[in-house]
Amino acid sequence: QVQLVESGGGLVQAGGSLRLSCAASGRTMSSLSMGWFRQAPGKEREFVAAMSWVGSSTYYADSVKGRFTISRDNAKNTLYLQMNSLKPEDTAVYYCAARGRAITRQSTQYDYWGQGTQVTVSS
């Protein structure tokens, strides 16, 4: 079993930055592919970014490419999402997810989820 706890969300003005963290416990993170998803009010959960267990592969949604960066520190069992040039449309609850298999963009393929952290971008 894997437990995931997100942190780092908050309120920021458009053009600002935030860094989200996801602390993993219960299993060595180096054996997990990790991802970030988000869900805005009234919308379905959508893929944001993902990274393979060794960090050699990354995927990004087109909407965040060039603005967001996913990274991981396996020694600290922590996943990060650096978000720059934030836009009001980035407002959502952001979730961290993990799976013990290859990297994927599909939310249904992830086995473990955190509780989420709210990100609000004001215009």
mmCIF file with all atom_site columns, C-alpha atoms in Angstrom:
data_model
loop_
_atom_site.group_PDB
_atom_site.id
_atom_site.type_symbol
_atom_site.label_atom_id
_atom_site.label_alt_id
_atom_site.label_comp_id
_atom_site.label_asym_id
_atom_site.label_entity_id
_atom_site.label_seq_id
_atom_site.pdbx_PDB_ins_code
_atom_site.Cartn_x
_atom_site.Cartn_y
_atom_site.Cartn_z
_atom_site.occupancy
_atom_site.B_iso_or_equiv
_atom_site.pdbx_formal_charge
_atom_site.auth_seq_id
_atom_site.auth_comp_id
_atom_site.auth_asym_id
_atom_site.auth_atom_id
_atom_site.pdbx_PDB_model_num
ATOM 1   C CA . GLN A 1 1   ? 0.000   0.000  0.000   1.00 0.00 ? 1   GLN A CA 1
ATOM 2   C CA . VAL A 1 2   ? 1.177   3.506  -0.835  1.00 0.00 ? 2   VAL A CA 1
ATOM 3   C CA . GLN A 1 3   ? 0.122   6.692  0.910   1.00 0.00 ? 3   GLN A CA 1
ATOM 4   C CA . LEU A 1 4   ? 0.426   10.016 -0.910  1.00 0.00 ? 4   LEU A CA 1
ATOM 5   C CA . VAL A 1 5   ? 0.123   13.446 0.665   1.00 0.00 ? 5   VAL A CA 1
ATOM 6   C CA . GLU A 1 6   ? 0.148   16.604 -1.429  1.00 0.00 ? 6   GLU A CA 1
ATOM 7   C CA . SER A 1 7   ? 1.108   20.051 -0.221  1.00 0.00 ? 7   SER A CA 1
ATOM 8   C CA . GLY A 1 8   ? 2.046   23.444 -1.606  1.00 0.00 ? 8   GLY A CA 1
ATOM 9   C CA . GLY A 1 9   ? -1.241  24.613 -3.039  1.00 0.00 ? 9   GLY A CA 1
ATOM 10  C CA . GLY A 1 10  ? -2.620  28.069 -2.449  1.00 0.00 ? 10  GLY A CA 1
ATOM 11  C CA . LEU A 1 11  ? -3.804  31.320 -3.969  1.00 0.00 ? 11  LEU A CA 1
ATOM 12  C CA . VAL A 1 12  ? -1.574  33.058 -6.496  1.00 0.00 ? 12  VAL A CA 1
ATOM 13  C CA . GLN A 1 13  ? -1.976  35.807 -9.044  1.00 0.00 ? 13  GLN A CA 1
ATOM 14  C CA . ALA A 1 14  ? -1.845  35.092 -12.740 1.00 0.00 ? 14  ALA A CA 1
ATOM 15  C CA . GLY A 1 15  ? 1.754   34.913 -13.905 1.00 0.00 ? 15  GLY A CA 1
ATOM 16  C CA . GLY A 1 16  ? 2.939   33.663 -10.538 1.00 0.00 ? 16  GLY A CA 1
ATOM 17  C CA . SER A 1 17  ? 4.467   30.366 -9.493  1.00 0.00 ? 17  SER A CA 1
ATOM 18  C CA . LEU A 1 18  ? 3.814   27.551 -7.067  1.00 0.00 ? 18  LEU A CA 1
ATOM 19  C CA . ARG A 1 19  ? 5.587   24.305 -6.303  1.00 0.00 ? 19  ARG A CA 1
ATOM 20  C CA . LEU A 1 20  ? 3.524   21.326 -5.304  1.00 0.00 ? 20  LEU A CA 1
ATOM 21  C CA . SER A 1 21  ? 4.989   18.426 -3.354  1.00 0.00 ? 21  SER A CA 1
ATOM 22  C CA . CYS A 1 22  ? 3.773   14.878 -2.947  1.00 0.00 ? 22  CYS A CA 1
ATOM 23  C CA . ALA A 1 23  ? 5.232   12.831 -0.118  1.00 0.00 ? 23  ALA A CA 1
ATOM 24  C CA . ALA A 1 24  ? 5.008   9.067  -0.620  1.00 0.00 ? 24  ALA A CA 1
ATOM 25  C CA . SER A 1 25  ? 5.167   6.421  2.067   1.00 0.00 ? 25  SER A CA 1
ATOM 26  C CA . GLY A 1 26  ? 4.574   2.709  2.350   1.00 0.00 ? 26  GLY A CA 1
ATOM 27  C CA . ARG A 1 27  ? 6.694   1.732  -0.627  1.00 0.00 ? 27  ARG A CA 1
ATOM 28  C CA . THR A 1 28  ? 9.960   2.838  -2.156  1.00 0.00 ? 28  THR A CA 1
ATOM 29  C CA . MET A 1 29  ? 9.116   5.558  -4.633  1.00 0.00 ? 29  MET A CA 1
ATOM 30  C CA . SER A 1 30  ? 11.880  4.477  -6.966  1.00 0.00 ? 30  SER A CA 1
ATOM 31  C CA . SER A 1 31  ? 9.677   1.522  -7.945  1.00 0.00 ? 31  SER A CA 1
ATOM 32  C CA . LEU A 1 32  ? 6.708   3.730  -8.852  1.00 0.00 ? 32  LEU A CA 1
ATOM 33  C CA . SER A 1 33  ? 5.694   5.770  -11.854 1.00 0.00 ? 33  SER A CA 1
ATOM 34  C CA . MET A 1 34  ? 4.179   9.010  -10.620 1.00 0.00 ? 34  MET A CA 1
ATOM 35  C CA . GLY A 1 35  ? 1.778   11.546 -12.043 1.00 0.00 ? 35  GLY A CA 1
ATOM 36  C CA . TRP A 1 36  ? -0.063  14.765 -11.397 1.00 0.00 ? 36  TRP A CA 1
ATOM 37  C CA . PHE A 1 37  ? -3.701  15.279 -12.310 1.00 0.00 ? 37  PHE A CA 1
ATOM 38  C CA . ARG A 1 38  ? -6.124  18.119 -11.707 1.00 0.00 ? 38  ARG A CA 1
ATOM 39  C CA . GLN A 1 39  ? -9.840  18.609 -11.469 1.00 0.00 ? 39  GLN A CA 1
ATOM 40  C CA . ALA A 1 40  ? -11.613 21.917 -11.829 1.00 0.00 ? 40  ALA A CA 1
ATOM 41  C CA . PRO A 1 41  ? -15.184 22.448 -10.578 1.00 0.00 ? 41  PRO A CA 1
ATOM 42  C CA . GLY A 1 42  ? -17.687 20.838 -12.899 1.00 0.00 ? 42  GLY A CA 1
ATOM 43  C CA . LYS A 1 43  ? -14.992 19.202 -15.005 1.00 0.00 ? 43  LYS A CA 1
ATOM 44  C CA . GLU A 1 44  ? -13.481 15.761 -15.250 1.00 0.00 ? 44  GLU A CA 1
ATOM 45  C CA . ARG A 1 45  ? -10.109 14.962 -13.780 1.00 0.00 ? 45  ARG A CA 1
ATOM 46  C CA . GLU A 1 46  ? -7.408  15.624 -16.351 1.00 0.00 ? 46  GLU A CA 1
ATOM 47  C CA . PHE A 1 47  ? -3.803  14.604 -16.815 1.00 0.00 ? 47  PHE A CA 1
ATOM 48  C CA . VAL A 1 48  ? -1.114  17.195 -16.091 1.00 0.00 ? 48  VAL A CA 1
ATOM 49  C CA . ALA A 1 49  ? 2.259   15.453 -16.012 1.00 0.00 ? 49  ALA A CA 1
ATOM 50  C CA . ALA A 1 50  ? 3.891   12.097 -15.319 1.00 0.00 ? 50  ALA A CA 1
ATOM 51  C CA . MET A 1 51  ? 7.338   10.711 -14.715 1.00 0.00 ? 51  MET A CA 1
ATOM 52  C CA . SER A 1 52  ? 8.711   7.175  -14.916 1.00 0.00 ? 52  SER A CA 1
ATOM 53  C CA . TRP A 1 53  ? 10.177  5.468  -11.870 1.00 0.00 ? 53  TRP A CA 1
ATOM 54  C CA . VAL A 1 54  ? 13.738  6.205  -12.876 1.00 0.00 ? 54  VAL A CA 1
ATOM 55  C CA . GLY A 1 55  ? 12.891  9.697  -14.078 1.00 0.00 ? 55  GLY A CA 1
ATOM 56  C CA . SER A 1 56  ? 14.062  9.043  -17.593 1.00 0.00 ? 56  SER A CA 1
ATOM 57  C CA . SER A 1 57  ? 10.672  9.619  -19.203 1.00 0.00 ? 57  SER A CA 1
ATOM 58  C CA . THR A 1 58  ? 8.246   12.481 -18.696 1.00 0.00 ? 58  THR A CA 1
ATOM 59  C CA . TYR A 1 59  ? 4.885   13.329 -20.215 1.00 0.00 ? 59  TYR A CA 1
ATOM 60  C CA . TYR A 1 60  ? 3.095   16.668 -20.098 1.00 0.00 ? 60  TYR A CA 1
ATOM 61  C CA . ALA A 1 61  ? -0.341  17.836 -21.113 1.00 0.00 ? 61  ALA A CA 1
ATOM 62  C CA . ASP A 1 62  ? -0.164  20.307 -23.986 1.00 0.00 ? 62  ASP A CA 1
ATOM 63  C CA . SER A 1 63  ? -1.848  22.932 -21.815 1.00 0.00 ? 63  SER A CA 1
ATOM 64  C CA . VAL A 1 64  ? 1.048   22.993 -19.325 1.00 0.00 ? 64  VAL A CA 1
ATOM 65  C CA . LYS A 1 65  ? 4.022   22.162 -21.523 1.00 0.00 ? 65  LYS A CA 1
ATOM 66  C CA . GLY A 1 66  ? 6.743   24.782 -21.147 1.00 0.00 ? 66  GLY A CA 1
ATOM 67  C CA . ARG A 1 67  ? 5.218   26.146 -17.935 1.00 0.00 ? 67  ARG A CA 1
ATOM 68  C CA . PHE A 1 68  ? 5.147   23.153 -15.566 1.00 0.00 ? 68  PHE A CA 1
ATOM 69  C CA . THR A 1 69  ? 7.997   20.836 -14.630 1.00 0.00 ? 69  THR A CA 1
ATOM 70  C CA . ILE A 1 70  ? 7.638   17.484 -12.916 1.00 0.00 ? 70  ILE A CA 1
ATOM 71  C CA . SER A 1 71  ? 10.535  16.143 -10.892 1.00 0.00 ? 71  SER A CA 1
ATOM 72  C CA . ARG A 1 72  ? 11.212  13.612 -8.186  1.00 0.00 ? 72  ARG A CA 1
ATOM 73  C CA . ASP A 1 73  ? 13.653  13.004 -5.365  1.00 0.00 ? 73  ASP A CA 1
ATOM 74  C CA . ASN A 1 74  ? 13.603  9.280  -4.719  1.00 0.00 ? 74  ASN A CA 1
ATOM 75  C CA . ALA A 1 75  ? 15.871  9.662  -1.706  1.00 0.00 ? 75  ALA A CA 1
ATOM 76  C CA . LYS A 1 76  ? 13.217  11.857 -0.093  1.00 0.00 ? 76  LYS A CA 1
ATOM 77  C CA . ASN A 1 77  ? 10.317  9.841  -1.535  1.00 0.00 ? 77  ASN A CA 1
ATOM 78  C CA . THR A 1 78  ? 8.890   13.091 -2.868  1.00 0.00 ? 78  THR A CA 1
ATOM 79  C CA . LEU A 1 79  ? 7.418   14.145 -6.185  1.00 0.00 ? 79  LEU A CA 1
ATOM 80  C CA . TYR A 1 80  ? 7.268   17.788 -7.236  1.00 0.00 ? 80  TYR A CA 1
ATOM 81  C CA . LEU A 1 81  ? 5.386   19.927 -9.711  1.00 0.00 ? 81  LEU A CA 1
ATOM 82  C CA . GLN A 1 82  ? 6.895   23.330 -10.384 1.00 0.00 ? 82  GLN A CA 1
ATOM 83  C CA . MET A 1 83  ? 4.223   25.556 -11.894 1.00 0.00 ? 83  MET A CA 1
ATOM 84  C CA . ASN A 1 84  ? 5.261   28.814 -13.535 1.00 0.00 ? 84  ASN A CA 1
ATOM 85  C CA . SER A 1 85  ? 3.364   31.431 -15.519 1.00 0.00 ? 85  SER A CA 1
ATOM 86  C CA . LEU A 1 86  ? 0.147   30.317 -13.901 1.00 0.00 ? 86  LEU A CA 1
ATOM 87  C CA . LYS A 1 87  ? -3.151  31.153 -15.571 1.00 0.00 ? 87  LYS A CA 1
ATOM 88  C CA . PRO A 1 88  ? -6.679  31.366 -14.129 1.00 0.00 ? 88  PRO A CA 1
ATOM 89  C CA . GLU A 1 89  ? -7.543  28.229 -16.107 1.00 0.00 ? 89  GLU A CA 1
ATOM 90  C CA . ASP A 1 90  ? -4.977  26.322 -14.030 1.00 0.00 ? 90  ASP A CA 1
ATOM 91  C CA . THR A 1 91  ? -7.292  26.682 -11.028 1.00 0.00 ? 91  THR A CA 1
ATOM 92  C CA . ALA A 1 92  ? -8.166  23.195 -9.797  1.00 0.00 ? 92  ALA A CA 1
ATOM 93  C CA . VAL A 1 93  ? -7.559  20.616 -7.136  1.00 0.00 ? 93  VAL A CA 1
ATOM 94  C CA . TYR A 1 94  ? -4.262  18.938 -7.964  1.00 0.00 ? 94  TYR A CA 1
ATOM 95  C CA . TYR A 1 95  ? -3.777  15.262 -7.215  1.00 0.00 ? 95  TYR A CA 1
ATOM 96  C CA . CYS A 1 96  ? -0.689  13.123 -7.001  1.00 0.00 ? 96  CYS A CA 1
ATOM 97  C CA . ALA A 1 97  ? -0.958  9.521  -8.215  1.00 0.00 ? 97  ALA A CA 1
ATOM 98  C CA . ALA A 1 98  ? 1.267   6.460  -8.356  1.00 0.00 ? 98  ALA A CA 1
ATOM 99  C CA . ARG A 1 99  ? 1.401   3.073  -10.021 1.00 0.00 ? 99  ARG A CA 1
ATOM 100 C CA . GLY A 1 100 ? 3.840   0.194  -9.944  1.00 0.00 ? 100 GLY A CA 1
ATOM 101 C CA . ARG A 1 101 ? 4.059   -0.105 -13.706 1.00 0.00 ? 101 ARG A CA 1
ATOM 102 C CA . ALA A 1 102 ? 5.123   1.908  -16.719 1.00 0.00 ? 102 ALA A CA 1
ATOM 103 C CA . ILE A 1 103 ? 4.381   5.604  -17.081 1.00 0.00 ? 103 ILE A CA 1
ATOM 104 C CA . THR A 1 104 ? 0.952   6.516  -18.430 1.00 0.00 ? 104 THR A CA 1
ATOM 105 C CA . ARG A 1 105 ? -1.339  9.515  -18.950 1.00 0.00 ? 105 ARG A CA 1
ATOM 106 C CA . GLN A 1 106 ? -4.471  7.542  -18.108 1.00 0.00 ? 106 GLN A CA 1
ATOM 107 C CA . SER A 1 107 ? -5.892  8.312  -14.674 1.00 0.00 ? 107 SER A CA 1
ATOM 108 C CA . THR A 1 108 ? -7.697  4.971  -14.550 1.00 0.00 ? 108 THR A CA 1
ATOM 109 C CA . GLN A 1 109 ? -4.338  3.183  -14.693 1.00 0.00 ? 109 GLN A CA 1
ATOM 110 C CA . TYR A 1 110 ? -3.098  4.654  -11.404 1.00 0.00 ? 110 TYR A CA 1
ATOM 111 C CA . ASP A 1 111 ? -3.492  2.600  -8.241  1.00 0.00 ? 111 ASP A CA 1
ATOM 112 C CA . TYR A 1 112 ? -2.836  5.159  -5.522  1.00 0.00 ? 112 TYR A CA 1
ATOM 113 C CA . TRP A 1 113 ? -4.070  8.719  -5.064  1.00 0.00 ? 113 TRP A CA 1
ATOM 114 C CA . GLY A 1 114 ? -3.541  11.539 -2.650  1.00 0.00 ? 114 GLY A CA 1
ATOM 115 C CA . GLN A 1 115 ? -6.303  13.718 -1.226  1.00 0.00 ? 115 GLN A CA 1
ATOM 116 C CA . GLY A 1 116 ? -5.451  16.705 -3.381  1.00 0.00 ? 116 GLY A CA 1
ATOM 117 C CA . THR A 1 117 ? -4.337  20.275 -2.851  1.00 0.00 ? 117 THR A CA 1
ATOM 118 C CA . GLN A 1 118 ? -6.215  23.345 -4.050  1.00 0.00 ? 118 GLN A CA 1
ATOM 119 C CA . VAL A 1 119 ? -4.559  25.741 -6.473  1.00 0.00 ? 119 VAL A CA 1
ATOM 120 C CA . THR A 1 120 ? -6.366  28.990 -7.192  1.00 0.00 ? 120 THR A CA 1
ATOM 121 C CA . VAL A 1 121 ? -5.052  31.483 -9.737  1.00 0.00 ? 121 VAL A CA 1
ATOM 122 C CA . SER A 1 122 ? -6.632  34.925 -9.685  1.00 0.00 ? 122 SER A CA 1
ATOM 123 C CA . SER A 1 123 ? -6.769  37.156 -12.735 1.00 0.00 ? 123 SER A CA 1
#
